[in-house]
Structures are given as structure tokens and as C-alpha cells.
CSV table of C-alpha atoms in Angstrom, one decimal:
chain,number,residue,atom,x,y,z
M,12,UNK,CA,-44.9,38.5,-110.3
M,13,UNK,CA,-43.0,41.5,-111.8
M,14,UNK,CA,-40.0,40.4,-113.9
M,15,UNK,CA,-36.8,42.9,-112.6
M,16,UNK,CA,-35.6,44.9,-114.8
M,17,UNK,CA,-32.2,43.5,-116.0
M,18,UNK,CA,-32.6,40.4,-115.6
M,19,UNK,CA,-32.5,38.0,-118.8
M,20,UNK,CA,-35.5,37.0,-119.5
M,21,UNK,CA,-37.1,40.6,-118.9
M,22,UNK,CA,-38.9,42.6,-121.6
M,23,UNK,CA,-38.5,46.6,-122.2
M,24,UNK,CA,-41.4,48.3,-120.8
M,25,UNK,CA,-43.3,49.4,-124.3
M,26,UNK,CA,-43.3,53.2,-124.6
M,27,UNK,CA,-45.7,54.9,-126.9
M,28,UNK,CA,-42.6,55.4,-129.2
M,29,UNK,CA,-41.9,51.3,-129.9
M,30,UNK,CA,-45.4,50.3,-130.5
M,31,UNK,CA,-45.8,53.0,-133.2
M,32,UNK,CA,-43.0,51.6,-134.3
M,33,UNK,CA,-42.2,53.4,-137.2
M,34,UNK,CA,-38.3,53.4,-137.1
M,35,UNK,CA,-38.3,49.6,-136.8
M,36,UNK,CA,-37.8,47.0,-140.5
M,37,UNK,CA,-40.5,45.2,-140.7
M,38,UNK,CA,-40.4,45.0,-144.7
M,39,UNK,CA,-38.1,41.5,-145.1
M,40,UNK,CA,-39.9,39.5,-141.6
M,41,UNK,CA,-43.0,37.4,-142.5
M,42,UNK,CA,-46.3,38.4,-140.7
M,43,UNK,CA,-47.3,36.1,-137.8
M,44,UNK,CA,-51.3,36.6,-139.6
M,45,UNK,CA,-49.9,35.0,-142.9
M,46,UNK,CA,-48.3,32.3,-141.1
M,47,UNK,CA,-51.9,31.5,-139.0
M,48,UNK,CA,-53.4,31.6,-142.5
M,49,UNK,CA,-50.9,29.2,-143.5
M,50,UNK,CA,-51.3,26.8,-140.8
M,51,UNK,CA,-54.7,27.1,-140.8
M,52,UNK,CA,-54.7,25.3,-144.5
M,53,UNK,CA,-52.6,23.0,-143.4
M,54,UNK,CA,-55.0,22.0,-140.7
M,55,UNK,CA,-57.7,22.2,-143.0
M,56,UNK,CA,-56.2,20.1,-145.5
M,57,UNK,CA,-55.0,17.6,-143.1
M,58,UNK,CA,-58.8,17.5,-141.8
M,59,UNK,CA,-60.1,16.8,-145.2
M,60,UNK,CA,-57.1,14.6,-146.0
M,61,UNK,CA,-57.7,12.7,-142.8
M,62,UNK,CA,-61.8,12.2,-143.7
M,63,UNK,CA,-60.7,11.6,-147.4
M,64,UNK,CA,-58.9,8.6,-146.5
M,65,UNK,CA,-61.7,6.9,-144.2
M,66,UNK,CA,-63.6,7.1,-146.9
M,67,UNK,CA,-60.8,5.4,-148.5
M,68,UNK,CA,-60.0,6.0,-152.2
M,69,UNK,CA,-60.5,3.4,-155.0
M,70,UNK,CA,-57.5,4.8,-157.1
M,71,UNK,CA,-56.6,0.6,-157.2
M,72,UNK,CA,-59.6,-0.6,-159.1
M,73,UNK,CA,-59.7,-0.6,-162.5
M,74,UNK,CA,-61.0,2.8,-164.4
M,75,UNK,CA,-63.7,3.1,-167.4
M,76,UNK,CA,-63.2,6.3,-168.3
M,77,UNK,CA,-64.1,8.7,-165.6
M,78,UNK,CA,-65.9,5.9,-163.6
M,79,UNK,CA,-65.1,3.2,-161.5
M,80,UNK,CA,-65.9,-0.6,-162.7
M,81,UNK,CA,-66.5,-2.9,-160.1
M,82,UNK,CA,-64.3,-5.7,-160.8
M,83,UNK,CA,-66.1,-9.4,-161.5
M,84,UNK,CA,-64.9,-11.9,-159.2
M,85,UNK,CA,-66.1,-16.0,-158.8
M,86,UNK,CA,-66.7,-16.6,-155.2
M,87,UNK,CA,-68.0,-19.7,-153.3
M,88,UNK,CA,-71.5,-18.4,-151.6
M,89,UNK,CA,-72.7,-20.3,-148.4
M,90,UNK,CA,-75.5,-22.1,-150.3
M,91,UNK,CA,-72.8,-23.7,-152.5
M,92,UNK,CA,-72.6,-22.4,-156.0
M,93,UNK,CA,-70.0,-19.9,-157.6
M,94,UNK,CA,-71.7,-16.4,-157.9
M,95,UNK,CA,-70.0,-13.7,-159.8
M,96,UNK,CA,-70.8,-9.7,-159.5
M,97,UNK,CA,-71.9,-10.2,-163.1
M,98,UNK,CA,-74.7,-12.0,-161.7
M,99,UNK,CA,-76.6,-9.4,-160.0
M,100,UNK,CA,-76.3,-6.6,-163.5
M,101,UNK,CA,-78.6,-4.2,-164.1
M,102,UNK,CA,-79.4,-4.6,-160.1
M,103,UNK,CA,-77.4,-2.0,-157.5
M,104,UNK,CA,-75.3,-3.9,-155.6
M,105,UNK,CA,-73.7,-3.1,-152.2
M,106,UNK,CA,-70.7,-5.3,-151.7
M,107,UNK,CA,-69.9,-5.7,-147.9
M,108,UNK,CA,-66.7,-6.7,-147.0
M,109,UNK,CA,-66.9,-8.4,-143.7
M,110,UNK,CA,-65.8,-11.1,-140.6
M,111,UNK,CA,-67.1,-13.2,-138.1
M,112,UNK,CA,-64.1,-11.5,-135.7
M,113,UNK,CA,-65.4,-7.9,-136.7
M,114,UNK,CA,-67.6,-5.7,-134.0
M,115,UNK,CA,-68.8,-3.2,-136.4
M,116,UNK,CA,-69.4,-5.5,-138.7
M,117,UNK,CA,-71.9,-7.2,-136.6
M,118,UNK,CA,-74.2,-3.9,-135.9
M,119,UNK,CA,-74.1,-3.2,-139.9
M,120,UNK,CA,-76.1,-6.5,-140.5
M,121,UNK,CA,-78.8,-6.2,-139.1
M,122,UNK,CA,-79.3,-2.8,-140.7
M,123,UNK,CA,-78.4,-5.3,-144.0
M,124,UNK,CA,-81.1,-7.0,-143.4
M,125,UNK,CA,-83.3,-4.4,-143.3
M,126,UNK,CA,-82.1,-2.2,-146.1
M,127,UNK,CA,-82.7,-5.4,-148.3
M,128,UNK,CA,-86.4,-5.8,-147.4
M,129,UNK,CA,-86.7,-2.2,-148.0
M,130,UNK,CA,-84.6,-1.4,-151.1
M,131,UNK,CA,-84.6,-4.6,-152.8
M,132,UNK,CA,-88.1,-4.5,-154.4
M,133,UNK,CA,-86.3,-1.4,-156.5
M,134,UNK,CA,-83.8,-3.6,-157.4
M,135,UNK,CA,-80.7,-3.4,-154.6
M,136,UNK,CA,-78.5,-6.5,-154.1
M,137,UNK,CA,-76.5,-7.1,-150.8
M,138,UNK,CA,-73.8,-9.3,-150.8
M,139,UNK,CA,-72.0,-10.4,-148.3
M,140,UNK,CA,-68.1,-11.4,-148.5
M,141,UNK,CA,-66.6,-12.7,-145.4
M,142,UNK,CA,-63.1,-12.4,-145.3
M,143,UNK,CA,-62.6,-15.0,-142.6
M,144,UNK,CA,-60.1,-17.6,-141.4
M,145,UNK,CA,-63.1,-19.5,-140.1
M,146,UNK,CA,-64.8,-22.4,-141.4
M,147,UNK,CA,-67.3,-22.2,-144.0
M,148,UNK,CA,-70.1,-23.5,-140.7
M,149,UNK,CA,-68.9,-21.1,-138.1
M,150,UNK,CA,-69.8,-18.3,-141.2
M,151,UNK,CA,-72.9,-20.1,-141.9
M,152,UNK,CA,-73.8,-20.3,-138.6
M,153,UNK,CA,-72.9,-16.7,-138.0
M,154,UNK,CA,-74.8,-15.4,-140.4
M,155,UNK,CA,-77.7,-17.6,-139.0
M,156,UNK,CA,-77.6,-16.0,-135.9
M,157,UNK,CA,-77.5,-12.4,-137.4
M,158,UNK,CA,-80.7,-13.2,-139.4
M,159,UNK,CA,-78.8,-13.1,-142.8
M,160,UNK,CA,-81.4,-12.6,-146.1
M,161,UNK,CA,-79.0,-12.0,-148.8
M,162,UNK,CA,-76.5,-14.0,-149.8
M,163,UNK,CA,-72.8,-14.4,-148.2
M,164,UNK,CA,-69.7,-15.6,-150.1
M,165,UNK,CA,-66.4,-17.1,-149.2
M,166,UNK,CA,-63.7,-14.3,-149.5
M,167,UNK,CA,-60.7,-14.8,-151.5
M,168,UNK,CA,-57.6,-12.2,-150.4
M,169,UNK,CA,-57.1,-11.9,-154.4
M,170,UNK,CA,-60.8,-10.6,-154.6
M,171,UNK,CA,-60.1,-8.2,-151.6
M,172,UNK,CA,-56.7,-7.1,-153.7
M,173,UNK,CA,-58.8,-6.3,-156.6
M,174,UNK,CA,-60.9,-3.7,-154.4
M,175,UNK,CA,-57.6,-2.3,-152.8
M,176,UNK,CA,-56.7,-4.7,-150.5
M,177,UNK,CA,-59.6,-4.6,-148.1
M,178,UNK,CA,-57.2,-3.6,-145.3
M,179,UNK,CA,-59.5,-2.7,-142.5
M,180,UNK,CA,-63.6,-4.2,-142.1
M,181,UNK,CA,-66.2,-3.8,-142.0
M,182,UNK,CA,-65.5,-2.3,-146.1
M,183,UNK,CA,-68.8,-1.3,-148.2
M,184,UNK,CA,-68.6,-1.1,-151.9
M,185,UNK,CA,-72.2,0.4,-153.7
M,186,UNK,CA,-72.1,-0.4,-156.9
M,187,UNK,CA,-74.9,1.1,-159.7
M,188,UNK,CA,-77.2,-0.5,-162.2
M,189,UNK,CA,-74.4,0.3,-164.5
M,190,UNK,CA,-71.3,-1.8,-162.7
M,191,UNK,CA,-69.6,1.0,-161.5
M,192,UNK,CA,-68.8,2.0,-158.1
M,193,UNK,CA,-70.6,5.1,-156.9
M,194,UNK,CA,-69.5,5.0,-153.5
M,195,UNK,CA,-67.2,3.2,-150.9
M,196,UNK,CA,-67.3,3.0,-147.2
M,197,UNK,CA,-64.5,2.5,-145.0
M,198,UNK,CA,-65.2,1.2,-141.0
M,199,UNK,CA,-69.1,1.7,-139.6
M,200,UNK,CA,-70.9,4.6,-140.5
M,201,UNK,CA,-74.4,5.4,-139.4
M,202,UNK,CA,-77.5,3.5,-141.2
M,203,UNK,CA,-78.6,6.7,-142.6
M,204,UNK,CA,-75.2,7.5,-144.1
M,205,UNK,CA,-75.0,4.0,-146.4
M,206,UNK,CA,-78.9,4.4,-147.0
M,207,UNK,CA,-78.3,7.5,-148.5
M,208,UNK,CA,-75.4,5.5,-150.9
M,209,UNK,CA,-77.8,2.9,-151.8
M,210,UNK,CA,-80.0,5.5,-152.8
M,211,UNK,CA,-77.6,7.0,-155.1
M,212,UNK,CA,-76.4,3.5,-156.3
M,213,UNK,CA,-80.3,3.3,-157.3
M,214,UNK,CA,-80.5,6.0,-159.1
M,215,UNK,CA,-78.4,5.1,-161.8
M,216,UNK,CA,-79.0,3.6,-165.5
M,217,UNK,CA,-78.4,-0.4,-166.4
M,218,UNK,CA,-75.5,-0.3,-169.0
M,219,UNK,CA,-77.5,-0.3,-171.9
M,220,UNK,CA,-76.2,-3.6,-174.3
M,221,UNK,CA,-72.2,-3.1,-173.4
M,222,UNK,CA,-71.4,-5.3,-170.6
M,223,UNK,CA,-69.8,-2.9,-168.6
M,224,UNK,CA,-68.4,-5.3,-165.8
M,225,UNK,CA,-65.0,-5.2,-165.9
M,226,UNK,CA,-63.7,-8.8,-166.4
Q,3,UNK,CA,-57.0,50.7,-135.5
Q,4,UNK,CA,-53.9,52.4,-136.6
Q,5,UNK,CA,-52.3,50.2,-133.5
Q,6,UNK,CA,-53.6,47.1,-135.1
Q,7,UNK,CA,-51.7,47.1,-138.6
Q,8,UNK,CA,-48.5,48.7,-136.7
Q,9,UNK,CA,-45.3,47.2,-137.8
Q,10,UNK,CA,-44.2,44.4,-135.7
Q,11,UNK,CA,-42.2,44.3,-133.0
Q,12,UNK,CA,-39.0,41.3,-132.7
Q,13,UNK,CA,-40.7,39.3,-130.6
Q,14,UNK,CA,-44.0,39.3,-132.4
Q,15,UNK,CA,-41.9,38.0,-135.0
Q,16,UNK,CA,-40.2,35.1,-133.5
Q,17,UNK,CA,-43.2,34.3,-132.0
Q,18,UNK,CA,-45.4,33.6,-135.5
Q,19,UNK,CA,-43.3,30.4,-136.5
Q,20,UNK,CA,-43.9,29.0,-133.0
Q,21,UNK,CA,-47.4,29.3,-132.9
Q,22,UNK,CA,-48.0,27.9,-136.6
Q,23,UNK,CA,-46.2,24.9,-135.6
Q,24,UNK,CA,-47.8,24.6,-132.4
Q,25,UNK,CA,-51.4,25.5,-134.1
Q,26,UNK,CA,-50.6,22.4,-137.1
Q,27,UNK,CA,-49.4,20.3,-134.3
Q,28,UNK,CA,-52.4,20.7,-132.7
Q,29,UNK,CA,-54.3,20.1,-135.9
Q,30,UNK,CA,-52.6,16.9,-136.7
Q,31,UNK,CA,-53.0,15.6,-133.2
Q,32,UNK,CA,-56.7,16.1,-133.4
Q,33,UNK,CA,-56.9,14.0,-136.3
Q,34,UNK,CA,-55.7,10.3,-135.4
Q,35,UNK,CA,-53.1,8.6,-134.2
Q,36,UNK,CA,-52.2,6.4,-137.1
Q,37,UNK,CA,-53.2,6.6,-140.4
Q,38,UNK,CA,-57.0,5.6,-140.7
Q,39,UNK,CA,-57.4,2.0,-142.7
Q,40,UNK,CA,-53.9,0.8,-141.6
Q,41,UNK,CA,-53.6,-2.1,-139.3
Q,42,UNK,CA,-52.1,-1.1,-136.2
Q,43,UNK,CA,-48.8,-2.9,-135.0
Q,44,UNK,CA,-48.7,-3.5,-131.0
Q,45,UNK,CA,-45.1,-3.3,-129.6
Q,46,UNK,CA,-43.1,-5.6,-126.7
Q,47,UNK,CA,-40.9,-3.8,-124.0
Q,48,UNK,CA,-37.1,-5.3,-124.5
Q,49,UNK,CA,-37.3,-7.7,-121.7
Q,50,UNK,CA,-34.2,-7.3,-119.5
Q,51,UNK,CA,-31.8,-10.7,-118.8
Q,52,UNK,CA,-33.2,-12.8,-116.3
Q,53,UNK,CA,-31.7,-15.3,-114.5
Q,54,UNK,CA,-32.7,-18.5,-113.2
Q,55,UNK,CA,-31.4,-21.6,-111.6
Q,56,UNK,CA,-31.3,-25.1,-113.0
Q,57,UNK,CA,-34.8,-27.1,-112.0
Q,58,UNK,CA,-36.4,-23.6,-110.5
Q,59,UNK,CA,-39.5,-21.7,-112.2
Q,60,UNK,CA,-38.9,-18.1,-112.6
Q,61,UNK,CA,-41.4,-15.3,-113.4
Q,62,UNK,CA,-40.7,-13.3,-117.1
Q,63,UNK,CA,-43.0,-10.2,-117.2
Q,64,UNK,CA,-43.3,-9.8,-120.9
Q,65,UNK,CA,-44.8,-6.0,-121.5
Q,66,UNK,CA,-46.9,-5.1,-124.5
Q,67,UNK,CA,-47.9,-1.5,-126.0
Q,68,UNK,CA,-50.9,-1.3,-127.5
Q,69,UNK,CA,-51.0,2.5,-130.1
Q,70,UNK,CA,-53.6,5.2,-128.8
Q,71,UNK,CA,-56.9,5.0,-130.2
Q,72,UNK,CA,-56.9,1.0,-130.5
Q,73,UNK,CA,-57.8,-1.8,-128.4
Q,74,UNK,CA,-57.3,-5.8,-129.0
Q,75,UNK,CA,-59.5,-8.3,-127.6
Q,76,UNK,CA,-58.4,-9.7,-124.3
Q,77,UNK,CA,-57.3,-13.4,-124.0
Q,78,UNK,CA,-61.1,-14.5,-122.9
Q,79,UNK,CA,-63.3,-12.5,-125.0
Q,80,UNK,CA,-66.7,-12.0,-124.4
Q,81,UNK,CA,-67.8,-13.6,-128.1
Q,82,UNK,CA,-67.0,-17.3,-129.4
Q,83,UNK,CA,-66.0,-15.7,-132.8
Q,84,UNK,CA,-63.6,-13.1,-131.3
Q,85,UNK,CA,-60.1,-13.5,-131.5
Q,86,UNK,CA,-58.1,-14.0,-128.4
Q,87,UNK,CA,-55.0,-12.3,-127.6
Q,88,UNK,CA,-52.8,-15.3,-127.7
Q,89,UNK,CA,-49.0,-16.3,-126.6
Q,90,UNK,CA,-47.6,-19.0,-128.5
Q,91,UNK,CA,-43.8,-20.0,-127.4
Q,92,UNK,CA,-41.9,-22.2,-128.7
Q,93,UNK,CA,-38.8,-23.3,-126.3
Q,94,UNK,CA,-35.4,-25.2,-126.5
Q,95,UNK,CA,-35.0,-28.4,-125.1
Q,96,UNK,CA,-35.1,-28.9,-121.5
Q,97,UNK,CA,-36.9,-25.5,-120.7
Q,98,UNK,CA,-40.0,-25.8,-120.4
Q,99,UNK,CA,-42.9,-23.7,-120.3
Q,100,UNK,CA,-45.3,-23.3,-117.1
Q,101,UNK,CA,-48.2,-21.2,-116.9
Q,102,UNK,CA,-48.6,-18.2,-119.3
Q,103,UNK,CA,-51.0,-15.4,-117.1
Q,104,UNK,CA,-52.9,-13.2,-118.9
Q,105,UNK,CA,-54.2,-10.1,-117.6
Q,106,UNK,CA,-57.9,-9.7,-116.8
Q,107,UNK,CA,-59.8,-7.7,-120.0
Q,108,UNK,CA,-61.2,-4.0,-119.6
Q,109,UNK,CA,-64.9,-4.7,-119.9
Q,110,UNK,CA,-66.0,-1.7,-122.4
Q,111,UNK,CA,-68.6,-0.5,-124.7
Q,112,UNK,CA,-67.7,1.0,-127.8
Q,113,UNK,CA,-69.6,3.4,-130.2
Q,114,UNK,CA,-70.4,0.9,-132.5
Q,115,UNK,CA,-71.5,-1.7,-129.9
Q,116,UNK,CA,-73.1,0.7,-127.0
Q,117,UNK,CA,-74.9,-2.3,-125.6
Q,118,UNK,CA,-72.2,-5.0,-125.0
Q,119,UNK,CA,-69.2,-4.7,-123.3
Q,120,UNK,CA,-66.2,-6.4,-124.7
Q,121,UNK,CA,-63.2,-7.8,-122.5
Q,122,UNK,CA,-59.7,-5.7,-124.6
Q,123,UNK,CA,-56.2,-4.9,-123.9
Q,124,UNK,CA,-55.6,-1.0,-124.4
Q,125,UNK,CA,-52.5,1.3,-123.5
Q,126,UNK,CA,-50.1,-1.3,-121.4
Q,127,UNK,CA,-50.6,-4.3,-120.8
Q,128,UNK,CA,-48.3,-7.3,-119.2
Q,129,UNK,CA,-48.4,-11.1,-119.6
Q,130,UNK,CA,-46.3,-13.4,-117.3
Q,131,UNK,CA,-44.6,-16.3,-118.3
Q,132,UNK,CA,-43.4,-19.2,-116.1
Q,133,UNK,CA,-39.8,-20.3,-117.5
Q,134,UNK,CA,-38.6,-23.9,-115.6
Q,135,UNK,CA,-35.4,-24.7,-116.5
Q,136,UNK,CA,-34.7,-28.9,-116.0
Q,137,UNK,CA,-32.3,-30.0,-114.2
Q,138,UNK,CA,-30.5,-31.3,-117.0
Q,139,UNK,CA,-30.2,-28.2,-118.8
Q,140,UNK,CA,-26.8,-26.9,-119.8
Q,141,UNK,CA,-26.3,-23.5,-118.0
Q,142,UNK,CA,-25.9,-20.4,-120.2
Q,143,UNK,CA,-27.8,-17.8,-122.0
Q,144,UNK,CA,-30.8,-19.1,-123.8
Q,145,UNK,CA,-32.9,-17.3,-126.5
Q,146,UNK,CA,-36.6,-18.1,-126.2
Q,147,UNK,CA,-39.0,-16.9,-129.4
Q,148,UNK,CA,-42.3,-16.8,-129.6
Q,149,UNK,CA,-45.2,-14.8,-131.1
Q,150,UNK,CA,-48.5,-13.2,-129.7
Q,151,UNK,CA,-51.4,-13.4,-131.7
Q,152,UNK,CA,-53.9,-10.5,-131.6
Q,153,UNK,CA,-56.6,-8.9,-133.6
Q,154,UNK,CA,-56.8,-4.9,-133.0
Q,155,UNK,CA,-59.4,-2.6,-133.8
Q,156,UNK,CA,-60.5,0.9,-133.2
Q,157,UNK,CA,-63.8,2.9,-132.3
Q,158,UNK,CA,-65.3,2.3,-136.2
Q,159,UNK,CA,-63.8,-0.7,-137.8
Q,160,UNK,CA,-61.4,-3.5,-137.2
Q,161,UNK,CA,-57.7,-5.3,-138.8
Q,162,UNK,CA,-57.4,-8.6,-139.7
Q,163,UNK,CA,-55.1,-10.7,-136.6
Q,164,UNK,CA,-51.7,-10.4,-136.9
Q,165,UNK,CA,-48.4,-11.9,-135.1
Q,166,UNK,CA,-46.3,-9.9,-133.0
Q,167,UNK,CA,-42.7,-11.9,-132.9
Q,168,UNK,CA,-42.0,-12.1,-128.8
Q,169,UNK,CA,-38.3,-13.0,-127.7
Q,170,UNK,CA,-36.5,-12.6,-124.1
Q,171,UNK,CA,-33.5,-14.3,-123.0
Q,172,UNK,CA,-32.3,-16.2,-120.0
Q,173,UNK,CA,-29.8,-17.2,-118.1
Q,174,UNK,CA,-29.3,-20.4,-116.8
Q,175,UNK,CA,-27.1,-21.2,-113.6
Q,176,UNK,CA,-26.2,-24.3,-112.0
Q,177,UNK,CA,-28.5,-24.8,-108.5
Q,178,UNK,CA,-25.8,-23.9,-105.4
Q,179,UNK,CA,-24.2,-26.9,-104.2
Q,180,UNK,CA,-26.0,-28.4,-101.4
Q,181,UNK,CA,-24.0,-29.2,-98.2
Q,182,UNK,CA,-25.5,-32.5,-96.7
Q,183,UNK,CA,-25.1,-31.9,-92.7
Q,184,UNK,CA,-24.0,-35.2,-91.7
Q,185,UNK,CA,-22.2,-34.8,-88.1
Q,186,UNK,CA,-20.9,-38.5,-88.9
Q,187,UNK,CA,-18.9,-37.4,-91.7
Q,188,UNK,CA,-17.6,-34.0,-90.3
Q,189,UNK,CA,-14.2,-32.9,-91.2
Q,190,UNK,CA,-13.8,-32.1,-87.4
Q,191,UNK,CA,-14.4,-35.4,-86.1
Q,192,UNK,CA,-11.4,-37.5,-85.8
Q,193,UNK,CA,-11.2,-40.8,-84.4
């Protein structure tokens, strides 16, 4: 597969003299090493970006501060009364976003239900907020089937708009004792993964007299 | 070592650019195909003309394109509260729709349901639709509209159903005259 000497496409043999090179510019070219460096952070940032935003960002809700305030909503629960966030303060809350017509959504309940009888002696909340087309008994009877101990509420798209939009489920919101959002979780992540957010969602302070819920 | 730090050749130096680009290519394509948290947006093939006759069913093959890395459920999913991949058409007078065939579901387990297999549409998929022009129809070109319903999702979390606006045209022609072979009435008989 020798390329013939004078043909187009052929390359000089390399003599001693052109790969010491020294008669050659090389002063104004840019080195191929910088550019791999360069491309390199551009992959890295594009990694992190790329993570960053399936973890989603909660730039759209409401700021106290440095911290995020879970905003209050009214929602229609299953059982029949209102309930608002404000309900459950001083408790951690995590705030699923969910639907009947999800797949992931259906693993994460059962793991739900289990992280409530674990946590909820130290004071965790789940709610549930399906963000459905279907009636309020194919929701009830859904969340039959899946075993359901913690109460589910009748999504609004306003009350999805105040958490960003809620444009992909399932969507996982912890909040702390405190009302504010310590973590959110975009799509289905491993049990262990939003255990470890309840945790930190437990670990914080109740407001102390402020009510710190935005309204 | 001195051979390692020597000044660079031309080639070497063409060659850097390419082989950033190629390398962040590479390191975007690794990440996803669409931006992660945005509802994917299937696509329909421009359906080409088709004609038909007056009082005859004819066959449209409407093709759909589902983006890489998602799936929708297929049009007899495996759950009561999935959502079916659904045509909906809506047709002018005197053309009427027949049967609408859907493809048969690719039965697959996902990450976040290893267990259970669910029936989806991925990649390419194609849905006929029986088009029967009446009798009475006026011939000419017709536009017929429509939308597909659908419901996507991807290996971690799933978009709330959307509708896909579907559209083809065709062309109606009059049925060929009909010669009625009746020897009694035959030019070349004279009396």
C-alpha cells in the first residue's frame, strides 16, 4: 500500500532534517495539544451541562435569599379536601410530580411507599400530584393498585408552572423543614439516590416563627 | 524527548482543528440526542400524491419518525392507563375513511421497568390508511387532515401526549367508462 511518489495525495518521506524542524515558523500556528485541551473542556462542560440539566434547575421558582421557597399551592387531594404545601410546615416534604400514563413513575411508588414508613416517623411528608388527563377514579384507582399511603392531589398545570413547568415526569421536588427546596429530581433515579435527598431534606431546621412558605 | 516538543510540521497543523472538532463532536454525540426534560416531537414523511378512482379503496402509507433515544407506546399497549398511539382523521364529504392499520408494538423492557415489556413505536414506523372515495364525489385533488396522538418517553422519564398534525392529499378520478358488451346493440350489426 505504498503511496507513489508524485502522486497528489502523497507525503515527502520525513528526513532527519524536517522533523528537527528548526528552519520551519511555527511561532503564529496554534498547537494541535492546546486545541485537545480546548476541546476537551468543551466536552467536559457539555458533560456537566448535559447532567446539570437532568437534574433540572429551579431558576423559575421564586428566591428567599440564597434559598429556594417552595411555592404554596391549593390542590384537590383524592380524599376530597383542598391541601396546601403550608399544611405539612415544619415536616420535609417531597413533592412528586407524577401520571397514571408514566412508566418510571410507576417503579418510584412503591419505593414511595416505603420511604414513608421509614422516614415519616422523623417527620417526612410525601405527596403525590398527578398531573393527569384522567379522571379523578382511574387516579384513585391507580394509586389503589400501587398501594398508595400518602396522600395524592389533583394537579393543576398552573401549580406545575409555578415549579418550572413540570415538562417531563416523573419530577421530585424535596423540600426542608424550613419550606425551601433542597433538592430536585428530574426523570427516575435509583431509590438510593432520592433517599439520600430525603435525608438531606431532614436535616434541616423548621423556620423558626416567620412563615417562610412563599405565598 | 527533544523530538516530542519539535516544532510542528504543516500537516500536524491542519490536522489539530479537525480532530478538536471531531473529538467535541464525539463528546456532544455521547451526551443525548435532544435536550434532556424536552418533549420530543415525532415527525411524518411528506406523503407523495396518490391517486384513486371514484367508489375504489386505496391504500395511503402514512410514515412516522420517532427521534433516537425515545419510544411512544404502540397503538395496543400493554397497560389500561397507557396512552395509545392514536390516528384521528377527519375527512371531506364523500370520502370516507376505511380501516386505519397500525403496526404491531416492539415488546421491550426498559431500565426503569426490567420486568415488563411494553408494546412502543421507535425509529420508523408506518400506519396505513384506507381512503374510499364515493361514487358521488367530485374528482380532483382533495386535502385530508388529521392528527396522531402519542405519548413519548425515554429510558428515565416520560412527556405529556401530544398531537402530531397528519395531512396527505389525493387525487380523485372518474372510474373508466364501462363498455356494456351487448352483441344486440353492436355498431356492426345492421339489419
Amino acid at each position: 500500500m505504498g503511496t507513489s511518489p508524485g502522486s497528489p495525495s502523497s507525503v515527502p518521506p520525513q528526513t532527519p532534517e524536517t522533523s528537527s524542524g528548526s528552519p520551519q515558523k511555527t511561532g503564529t500556528g496554534r498547537s494541535p495539544l492546546a486545541l485537545v485541551v480546548v476541546a476537551f473542556v468543551v466536552a467536559l462542560m457539555l458533560y456537566f451541562g448535559y447532567h446539570q440539566a437532568r437534574r433540572g434547575g429551579v431558576a423559575s421558582i421564586p428566591r428567599a435569599g440564597q434559598s429556594l421557597i417552595a411555592p404554596d399551592f391549593s390542590l384537590e387531594s383524592l380524599d376530597g379536601p383542598a391541601m396546601h404545601l403550608s399544611d405539612f410546615r415544619g415536616k420535609a416534604v417531597l413533592l412528586n410530580f407524577w401520571a397514571t400514563w408514566c412508566g418510571p413513575c410507576k417503579i418510584e411508588m412503591p419505593w414511595f411507599v416505603d420511604l414513608q414508613k421509614q422516614y415519616g416517623p422523623q417527620g417526612l411528608q410525601i405527596v403525590g400530584v398527578a398531573m393527569d388527563d384522567a379522571s379523578k377514579e382511574d387516579i384513585a384507582k391507580f394509586a389503589k393498585d400501587m398501594g398508595v399511603n400518602y396522600p395524592i392531589l389533583i394537579g393543576k398545570e398552573a401549580v406545575g408552572d409555578q415549579y418550572g413547568g413540570v415538562p417531563a415526569l416523573p419530577e421530585t421536588f424535596l423540600i426542608g423543614r424550613d419550606g425551601k427546596i433542597v433538592d430536585k429530581i428530574i426523570g427516575l433515579r435509583g431509590k438510593g439516590e432520592i433517599e439520600d435527598s430525603i435525608k438531606k431534606a431532614l436535616d434541616t431546621r423548621p423556620a423558626s416563627s416567620q412563615a417562610s412558605l412563599a405565598q | 524527548m527533544k523530538e516530542l516538543f519539535a516544532p510542528k510540521r504543516e500537516g500536524d497543523r491542519r490536522r489539530g482543528p479537525l480532530f478538536a472538532a471531531a473529538f467535541v463532536f464525539l463528546a456532544a454525540s455521547l451526551t443525548s440526542p435532544q435536550t434532556p426534560g424536552k418533549a420530543p416531537t415525532l415527525s411524518m414523511v411528506p406523503v407523495p400524491l396518490t391517486t384513486t378512482q371514484r367508489a375504489k379503496a386505496t391504500t395511503v402509507d402514512l410514515d412516522f419518525r420517532v427521534p433516537i433515544g425515545y419510544h411512544i407506546n404502540s397503538n395496543a399497549p400493554k397497560d389500561e392507563f397507557l396512552i395509545p398511539t392514536a390516528l384521528k382523521m377527519d375527512l371531506p364529504t364523500d370520502i370516507v375513511l376505511g380501516k386505519i392499520q397500525y403496526p404491531a408494538g416492539e415488546d421491550v423492557s426498559f431500565p426503569f421497568s426490567p420486568d415488563e415489556k411494553l408494546s412502543v413505536y421507535s425509529g420508523d414506523f408506518t400506519i396505513a390508511v384506507d381512503v374510499h372515495p364515493l361514487g358521488s364525489v367530485v374528482p380532483g385533488k382533495y386535502q385530508i387532515r388529521g392528527v396522531l396522538r402519542y405519548q413519548a418517553c425515554d429510558n428515565s422519564a416520560c412527556y405529556p401526549p401530544k398531537n402530531l398534525p397528519v395531512s396527505f392529499e389525493v387525487k380523485v378520478v372518474k372510474e373508466p367508462a364501462t363498455h356494456h358488451a351487448n352483441p344486440a346493440q353492436s355498431p356492426h350489426v345492421h339489419n
